[in-house]
PDB file of C-alpha atoms and ligand atoms in Angstrom:
ATOM      1  CA  MET A1266      50.318  29.193   7.624  1.00 98.00           C
ATOM      2  CA  LYS A1267      53.027  30.937   9.227  1.00 98.00           C
ATOM      3  CA  PHE A1268      52.599  31.474  13.231  1.00 98.00           C
ATOM      4  CA  PHE A1269      54.109  34.667  14.688  1.00 98.00           C
ATOM      5  CA  ILE A1270      53.780  35.713  18.549  1.00 98.00           C
ATOM      6  CA  ASP A1271      52.187  39.008  19.473  1.00 98.00           C
ATOM      7  CA  THR A1272      54.200  40.014  22.452  1.00 98.00           C
ATOM      8  CA  ALA A1273      57.323  41.896  23.475  1.00 97.00           C
ATOM      9  CA  ASN A1274      57.752  39.130  26.429  1.00 98.00           C
ATOM     10  CA  LEU A1275      61.587  37.435  25.964  1.00 98.00           C
ATOM     11  CA  SER A1276      60.313  34.061  28.182  1.00 98.00           C
ATOM     12  CA  ASP A1277      57.148  33.687  26.110  1.00 98.00           C
ATOM     13  CA  ILE A1278      59.044  34.278  22.630  1.00 98.00           C
ATOM     14  CA  ALA A1279      62.332  31.922  23.784  1.00 98.00           C
ATOM     15  CA  GLU A1280      58.896  29.178  24.758  1.00 97.00           C
ATOM     16  CA  ALA A1281      57.367  29.573  21.172  1.00 97.00           C
ATOM     17  CA  GLN A1282      60.973  29.643  19.770  1.00 97.00           C
ATOM     18  CA  ALA A1283      61.706  26.166  21.525  1.00 97.00           C
ATOM     19  CA  LEU A1284      58.736  24.401  20.326  1.00 97.00           C
ATOM     20  CA  GLY A1285      60.088  24.997  16.834  1.00 97.00           C
ATOM     21  CA  VAL A1286      56.966  26.645  15.279  1.00 97.00           C
ATOM     22  CA  LEU A1287      57.322  30.371  15.672  1.00 98.00           C
ATOM     23  CA  ASP A1288      57.915  31.873  12.155  1.00 98.00           C
ATOM     24  CA  GLY A1289      58.223  35.567  13.553  1.00 98.00           C
ATOM     25  CA  VAL A1290      57.294  38.129  16.325  1.00 98.00           C
ATOM     26  CA  THR A1291      54.926  41.038  16.218  1.00 98.00           C
ATOM     27  CA  THR A1292      55.046  43.764  18.469  1.00 94.00           C
ATOM     28  CA  ASN A1293      53.372  47.431  19.318  1.00 91.00           C
ATOM     29  CA  PRO A1294      54.025  50.508  21.446  1.00 90.00           C
ATOM     30  CA  SER A1295      51.265  48.783  23.789  1.00 93.00           C
ATOM     31  CA  LEU A1296      52.897  45.369  24.270  1.00 95.00           C
ATOM     32  CA  MET A1297      56.476  47.338  24.991  1.00 95.00           C
ATOM     33  CA  ALA A1298      54.623  49.096  27.762  1.00 95.00           C
ATOM     34  CA  LYS A1299      53.107  46.175  29.410  1.00 95.00           C
ATOM     35  CA  GLU A1300      56.954  44.435  29.443  1.00 96.00           C
ATOM     36  CA  GLY A1301      58.048  47.911  31.325  1.00 97.00           C
ATOM     37  CA  ILE A1302      60.175  48.956  28.219  1.00 96.00           C
ATOM     38  CA  THR A1303      59.943  52.406  27.756  1.00 94.00           C
ATOM     39  CA  GLY A1304      62.037  54.948  26.032  1.00 94.00           C
ATOM     40  CA  ALA A1305      63.620  54.775  22.819  1.00 93.00           C
ATOM     41  CA  LYS A1306      66.482  53.394  23.410  1.00 94.00           C
ATOM     42  CA  ASN A1307      65.427  50.725  25.446  1.00 95.00           C
ATOM     43  CA  ILE A1308      62.828  49.795  23.155  1.00 96.00           C
ATOM     44  CA  LEU A1309      65.208  49.842  20.212  1.00 96.00           C
ATOM     45  CA  LYS A1310      67.883  47.204  22.319  1.00 96.00           C
ATOM     46  CA  HIS A1311      64.503  45.468  23.323  1.00 97.00           C
ATOM     47  CA  TYR A1312      63.989  44.437  19.233  1.00 97.00           C
ATOM     48  CA  VAL A1313      67.325  43.449  18.858  1.00 97.00           C
ATOM     49  CA  ASP A1314      66.947  40.915  22.074  1.00 97.00           C
ATOM     50  CA  ILE A1315      63.679  39.711  20.265  1.00 98.00           C
ATOM     51  CA  CYS A1316      65.307  38.930  16.845  1.00 98.00           C
ATOM     52  CA  ASN A1317      68.282  37.388  18.614  1.00 97.00           C
ATOM     53  CA  ILE A1318      65.900  34.589  20.111  1.00 97.00           C
ATOM     54  CA  VAL A1319      63.886  33.948  17.121  1.00 97.00           C
ATOM     55  CA  ASP A1320      64.808  33.177  13.388  1.00 92.00           C
ATOM     56  CA  GLY A1321      61.777  35.405  11.406  1.00 96.00           C
ATOM     57  CA  ASP A1322      60.412  38.393  11.192  1.00 98.00           C
ATOM     58  CA  VAL A1323      59.778  40.955  13.848  1.00 98.00           C
ATOM     59  CA  SER A1324      57.562  43.950  13.372  1.00 98.00           C
ATOM     60  CA  ALA A1325      59.003  47.344  14.760  1.00 97.00           C
ATOM     61  CA  GLU A1326      56.229  49.737  14.899  1.00 97.00           C
ATOM     62  CA  VAL A1327      57.135  53.825  14.493  1.00 97.00           C
ATOM     63  CA  ILE A1328      55.414  56.319  16.834  1.00 96.00           C
ATOM     64  CA  ALA A1329      55.536  59.586  14.075  1.00 98.00           C
ATOM     65  CA  THR A1330      52.187  59.656  12.494  1.00 98.00           C
ATOM     66  CA  ASP A1331      54.027  62.284   9.067  1.00 98.00           C
ATOM     67  CA  PHE A1332      55.424  60.814   6.295  1.00 98.00           C
ATOM     68  CA  GLU A1333      58.973  62.544   7.389  1.00 98.00           C
ATOM     69  CA  GLY A1334      58.712  60.893  10.624  1.00 98.00           C
ATOM     70  CA  MET A1335      57.781  57.657   9.286  1.00 98.00           C
ATOM     71  CA  VAL A1336      60.792  56.877   7.281  1.00 98.00           C
ATOM     72  CA  GLN A1337      63.052  58.327   9.529  1.00 98.00           C
ATOM     73  CA  GLN A1338      61.729  56.175  12.385  1.00 98.00           C
ATOM     74  CA  GLY A1339      61.848  53.119  10.008  1.00 98.00           C
ATOM     75  CA  GLU A1340      65.076  53.281   8.347  1.00 98.00           C
ATOM     76  CA  GLU A1341      66.622  53.433  12.152  1.00 98.00           C
ATOM     77  CA  LEU A1342      64.459  50.377  12.869  1.00 98.00           C
ATOM     78  CA  ALA A1343      65.329  48.536   9.420  1.00 98.00           C
ATOM     79  CA  ALA A1344      69.187  49.611  10.170  1.00 98.00           C
ATOM     80  CA  LEU A1345      68.627  47.839  13.926  1.00 97.00           C
ATOM     81  CA  HIS A1346      68.771  44.117  12.381  1.00 97.00           C
ATOM     82  CA  PRO A1347      67.684  42.525   8.956  1.00 97.00           C
ATOM     83  CA  GLN A1348      64.875  40.579  10.541  1.00 98.00           C
ATOM     84  CA  ILE A1349      63.122  43.931  11.272  1.00 98.00           C
ATOM     85  CA  VAL A1350      59.646  44.715   9.401  1.00 98.00           C
ATOM     86  CA  VAL A1351      58.803  48.282   9.666  1.00 98.00           C
ATOM     87  CA  LYS A1352      55.376  48.649  10.829  1.00 98.00           C
ATOM     88  CA  LEU A1353      53.171  51.296   9.657  1.00 98.00           C
ATOM     89  CA  PRO A1354      49.621  52.533  11.090  1.00 98.00           C
ATOM     90  CA  MET A1355      46.906  52.579   8.272  1.00 98.00           C
ATOM     91  CA  ILE A1356      47.037  56.256   7.622  1.00 98.00           C
ATOM     92  CA  ALA A1357      47.593  58.378   4.682  1.00 98.00           C
ATOM     93  CA  ASP A1358      51.179  58.932   5.668  1.00 98.00           C
ATOM     94  CA  GLY A1359      51.496  55.190   6.330  1.00 98.00           C
ATOM     95  CA  VAL A1360      50.583  54.074   3.075  1.00 98.00           C
ATOM     96  CA  LYS A1361      53.157  56.578   1.443  1.00 98.00           C
ATOM     97  CA  ALA A1362      55.535  55.355   3.935  1.00 98.00           C
ATOM     98  CA  CYS A1363      55.119  51.714   2.929  1.00 98.00           C
ATOM     99  CA  LYS A1364      54.884  52.707  -0.955  1.00 98.00           C
ATOM    100  CA  TYR A1365      58.635  54.672  -0.046  1.00 98.00           C
ATOM    101  CA  PHE A1366      59.736  51.260   2.198  1.00 98.00           C
ATOM    102  CA  SER A1367      58.219  48.717  -0.269  1.00 98.00           C
ATOM    103  CA  ASP A1368      60.137  50.596  -3.368  1.00 98.00           C
ATOM    104  CA  LYS A1369      63.100  50.397  -1.552  1.00 98.00           C
ATOM    105  CA  GLY A1370      62.827  46.731  -0.716  1.00 97.00           C
ATOM    106  CA  ILE A1371      62.617  47.041   2.999  1.00 98.00           C
ATOM    107  CA  LYS A1372      59.892  44.617   4.764  1.00 98.00           C
ATOM    108  CA  THR A1373      56.807  46.470   5.861  1.00 98.00           C
ATOM    109  CA  ASN A1374      53.889  45.653   7.866  1.00 98.00           C
ATOM    110  CA  VAL A1375      50.665  47.988   7.824  1.00 98.00           C
ATOM    111  CA  THR A1376      48.671  47.797  11.505  1.00 98.00           C
ATOM    112  CA  LEU A1377      45.298  48.978  12.498  1.00 98.00           C
ATOM    113  CA  VAL A1378      43.213  47.662   9.542  1.00 98.00           C
ATOM    114  CA  PHE A1379      39.449  46.883   9.655  1.00 98.00           C
ATOM    115  CA  SER A1380      38.323  47.232   6.406  1.00 98.00           C
ATOM    116  CA  PRO A1381      39.010  45.626   3.215  1.00 98.00           C
ATOM    117  CA  GLY A1382      39.504  49.002   1.330  1.00 98.00           C
ATOM    118  CA  GLN A1383      42.179  49.395   3.909  1.00 98.00           C
ATOM    119  CA  ALA A1384      43.379  45.938   2.954  1.00 98.00           C
ATOM    120  CA  LEU A1385      43.349  46.912  -0.727  1.00 98.00           C
ATOM    121  CA  LEU A1386      45.267  50.056   0.032  1.00 98.00           C
ATOM    122  CA  ALA A1387      48.300  48.433   2.125  1.00 98.00           C
ATOM    123  CA  ALA A1388      48.264  45.660  -1.228  1.00 98.00           C
ATOM    124  CA  LYS A1389      48.588  48.487  -3.709  1.00 98.00           C
ATOM    125  CA  ALA A1390      51.324  50.327  -1.905  1.00 98.00           C
ATOM    126  CA  GLY A1391      53.479  47.171  -1.851  1.00 98.00           C
ATOM    127  CA  ALA A1392      53.220  45.867   1.693  1.00 98.00           C
ATOM    128  CA  THR A1393      54.951  42.509   2.796  1.00 98.00           C
ATOM    129  CA  TYR A1394      52.038  42.023   5.366  1.00 98.00           C
ATOM    130  CA  MET A1395      48.728  43.734   5.995  1.00 98.00           C
ATOM    131  CA  SER A1396      47.361  43.162   9.854  1.00 98.00           C
ATOM    132  CA  PRO A1397      43.766  43.294  10.256  1.00 98.00           C
ATOM    133  CA  PHE A1398      42.693  43.190  13.652  1.00 98.00           C
ATOM    134  CA  LEU A1399      40.038  40.541  14.276  1.00 97.00           C
ATOM    135  CA  GLY A1400      39.774  40.342  17.898  1.00 98.00           C
ATOM    136  CA  ARG A1401      39.220  44.106  18.379  1.00 98.00           C
ATOM    137  CA  LEU A1402      36.046  43.876  15.606  1.00 98.00           C
ATOM    138  CA  ASP A1403      34.810  40.972  17.663  1.00 97.00           C
ATOM    139  CA  ASP A1404      34.647  43.184  20.446  1.00 97.00           C
ATOM    140  CA  ILE A1405      32.644  45.649  18.913  1.00 98.00           C
ATOM    141  CA  SER A1406      29.867  43.014  17.755  1.00 97.00           C
ATOM    142  CA  THR A1407      31.456  42.948  14.333  1.00 98.00           C
ATOM    143  CA  ASP A1408      32.498  39.738  12.857  1.00 97.00           C
ATOM    144  CA  GLY A1409      36.354  39.561  12.530  1.00 98.00           C
ATOM    145  CA  LEU A1410      36.904  36.542  10.397  1.00 98.00           C
ATOM    146  CA  GLN A1411      33.981  37.842   7.717  1.00 98.00           C
ATOM    147  CA  LEU A1412      36.640  40.652   7.307  1.00 98.00           C
ATOM    148  CA  ILE A1413      39.468  38.309   6.730  1.00 98.00           C
ATOM    149  CA  ALA A1414      37.392  36.249   4.333  1.00 98.00           C
ATOM    150  CA  GLU A1415      36.496  38.936   1.933  1.00 98.00           C
ATOM    151  CA  ILE A1416      39.889  40.353   2.399  1.00 98.00           C
ATOM    152  CA  ARG A1417      41.346  36.781   1.419  1.00 98.00           C
ATOM    153  CA  GLN A1418      39.000  37.042  -1.687  1.00 98.00           C
ATOM    154  CA  ILE A1419      40.253  40.528  -2.669  1.00 98.00           C
ATOM    155  CA  TYR A1420      43.965  39.397  -2.591  1.00 98.00           C
ATOM    156  CA  ASP A1421      43.220  36.030  -4.602  1.00 98.00           C
ATOM    157  CA  ASN A1422      41.410  37.880  -7.140  1.00 98.00           C
ATOM    158  CA  TYR A1423      44.136  40.193  -8.409  1.00 98.00           C
ATOM    159  CA  GLY A1424      47.033  37.831  -6.978  1.00 98.00           C
ATOM    160  CA  PHE A1425      48.447  40.676  -4.623  1.00 98.00           C
ATOM    161  CA  GLU A1426      51.570  39.279  -2.846  1.00 98.00           C
ATOM    162  CA  THR A1427      51.013  41.002   0.397  1.00 98.00           C
ATOM    163  CA  GLN A1428      50.919  38.725   3.451  1.00 98.00           C
ATOM    164  CA  ILE A1429      47.146  38.383   5.272  1.00 98.00           C
ATOM    165  CA  LEU A1430      48.469  38.724   9.162  1.00 98.00           C
ATOM    166  CA  ALA A1431      45.474  37.801  11.034  1.00 98.00           C
ATOM    167  CA  ALA A1432      46.266  39.976  14.286  1.00 98.00           C
ATOM    168  CA  SER A1433      44.339  40.333  17.278  1.00 97.00           C
ATOM    169  CA  ILE A1434      43.958  36.904  17.917  1.00 98.00           C
ATOM    170  CA  ARG A1435      42.589  35.896  21.095  1.00 97.00           C
ATOM    171  CA  HIS A1436      42.537  32.008  21.214  1.00 97.00           C
ATOM    172  CA  THR A1437      42.903  28.853  19.422  1.00 98.00           C
ATOM    173  CA  MET A1438      39.742  28.991  17.056  1.00 98.00           C
ATOM    174  CA  HIS A1439      40.599  32.304  15.812  1.00 98.00           C
ATOM    175  CA  VAL A1440      44.217  30.191  14.654  1.00 98.00           C
ATOM    176  CA  ILE A1441      41.848  27.515  13.081  1.00 98.00           C
ATOM    177  CA  ASN A1442      39.043  29.411  11.762  1.00 98.00           C
ATOM    178  CA  CYS A1443      41.937  31.912  10.297  1.00 98.00           C
ATOM    179  CA  ALA A1444      43.558  28.700   8.746  1.00 98.00           C
ATOM    180  CA  LYS A1445      40.483  27.475   7.329  1.00 98.00           C
ATOM    181  CA  ILE A1446      39.746  30.685   5.381  1.00 98.00           C
ATOM    182  CA  GLY A1447      43.469  31.163   4.443  1.00 98.00           C
ATOM    183  CA  ALA A1448      45.095  33.752   6.285  1.00 98.00           C
ATOM    184  CA  ASP A1449      49.023  33.801   5.106  1.00 98.00           C
ATOM    185  CA  VAL A1450      50.122  34.296   9.226  1.00 98.00           C
ATOM    186  CA  MET A1451      48.132  34.567  12.718  1.00 98.00           C
ATOM    187  CA  THR A1452      49.885  36.590  15.174  1.00 98.00           C
ATOM    188  CA  GLY A1453      48.675  35.898  19.085  1.00 98.00           C
ATOM    189  CA  PRO A1454      49.666  35.371  22.055  1.00 98.00           C
ATOM    190  CA  LEU A1455      51.257  32.100  23.545  1.00 98.00           C
ATOM    191  CA  SER A1456      48.271  30.871  24.613  1.00 98.00           C
ATOM    192  CA  SER A1457      46.861  30.713  21.151  1.00 98.00           C
ATOM    193  CA  ILE A1458      49.637  28.549  20.109  1.00 98.00           C
ATOM    194  CA  THR A1459      50.212  26.518  23.267  1.00 97.00           C
ATOM    195  CA  GLY A1460      46.796  26.349  23.424  1.00 98.00           C
ATOM    196  CA  LEU A1461      46.358  23.761  20.222  1.00 98.00           C
ATOM    197  CA  LEU A1462      48.113  20.927  21.682  1.00 97.00           C
ATOM    198  CA  LYS A1463      45.553  20.376  24.145  1.00 96.00           C
ATOM    199  CA  HIS A1464      43.388  17.257  23.928  1.00 97.00           C
ATOM    200  CA  PRO A1465      42.234  14.989  26.851  1.00 98.00           C
ATOM    201  CA  LEU A1466      41.959  12.014  24.720  1.00 98.00           C
ATOM    202  CA  THR A1467      45.730  12.743  23.901  1.00 98.00           C
ATOM    203  CA  ASP A1468      46.667  13.013  27.639  1.00 97.00           C
ATOM    204  CA  SER A1469      44.144   9.764  28.533  1.00 98.00           C
ATOM    205  CA  GLY A1470      45.686   7.859  25.538  1.00 98.00           C
ATOM    206  CA  LEU A1471      49.062   8.544  26.451  1.00 98.00           C
ATOM    207  CA  ALA A1472      49.017   7.645  30.259  1.00 97.00           C
ATOM    208  CA  GLN A1473      47.008   4.299  28.916  1.00 97.00           C
ATOM    209  CA  PHE A1474      50.341   3.442  26.600  1.00 96.00           C
ATOM    210  CA  LEU A1475      52.736   4.229  29.445  1.00 97.00           C
ATOM    211  CA  LEU A1476      50.424   1.982  31.611  1.00 96.00           C
ATOM    212  CA  ASP A1477      50.379  -0.860  29.262  1.00 95.00           C
ATOM    213  CA  TYR A1478      54.050  -0.018  28.812  1.00 94.00           C
ATOM    214  CA  GLN A1479      54.847  -0.887  32.360  1.00 93.00           C
ATOM    215  CA  LYS A1480      52.502  -3.906  32.859  1.00 92.00           C
ATOM    216  CA  GLY A1481      54.942  -5.996  30.154  1.00 76.00           C
ATOM    217  CA  ASN A1482      58.147  -4.831  32.275  1.00 75.00           C
TER     218      ASN A1482
HETATM  219  O1  G3P B 243      48.674  42.145  16.481  1.00 66.34           O
HETATM  220  C1  G3P B 243      47.731  43.302  16.964  1.00 66.34           C
HETATM  221  C2  G3P B 243      47.342  43.548  18.695  1.00 66.34           C
HETATM  222  O2  G3P B 243      48.761  43.210  18.772  1.00 66.34           O
HETATM  223  C3  G3P B 243      46.271  44.079  19.417  1.00 66.34           C
HETATM  224  O3  G3P B 243      45.815  42.664  19.952  1.00 66.34           O
HETATM  225  O4  G3P B 243      44.185  41.787  21.364  1.00 66.34           O
HETATM  226  O5  G3P B 243      45.154  44.060  21.995  1.00 66.34           O
HETATM  227  O6  G3P B 243      43.590  43.732  20.214  1.00 66.34           O
HETATM  228  P1  G3P B 243      44.708  43.210  20.940  1.00 66.34           P
END
């Protein structure tokens, strides 16, 4: 299972990278705005800054909602750095643009997926990654994990190579349940990764080991 961090915060990205378990980064316009990164020039520079911290794929989202605009912006994003993955919304022109980029060998991430049918379309269009937003489904009393399981079954039925990128992860149990279902990738905040470390028996066990070592010295 790949671990991506879902943020534009450089210090969180550096912390996850330093832990040695980070495989990539996802961002979106809202996450950029949260860090105060606005304006096309600053946003493009920020993507490069992120690529210079991590080794893996970095999703950069187009703002255009028409095919021509998505192609133009996606090509500009892809030219920024070899690690850039072009992130496209799950709308008709996004599917067309996904097929365009996958035919050119440019990596894509189809985002804002909320149904098995949308996931099937993204795979048919050759998406590298397809991002179902499980937390946002949970927010409206719908089972986000059930969606991930249904997509896993559909992709396995036909051997689709599109990777299921479980997004809108909110906490550690989302990560663990996605791992049980077989999501290829999870993306979440730093806390959803570092939270996996925590167990009181680890802390008390280590404290006792150190105490006992000191007794013998
Ligand atoms: O990766 C998708 C993500 O950025 C959305 O997360 O928490 O805003 O639903 P959230």
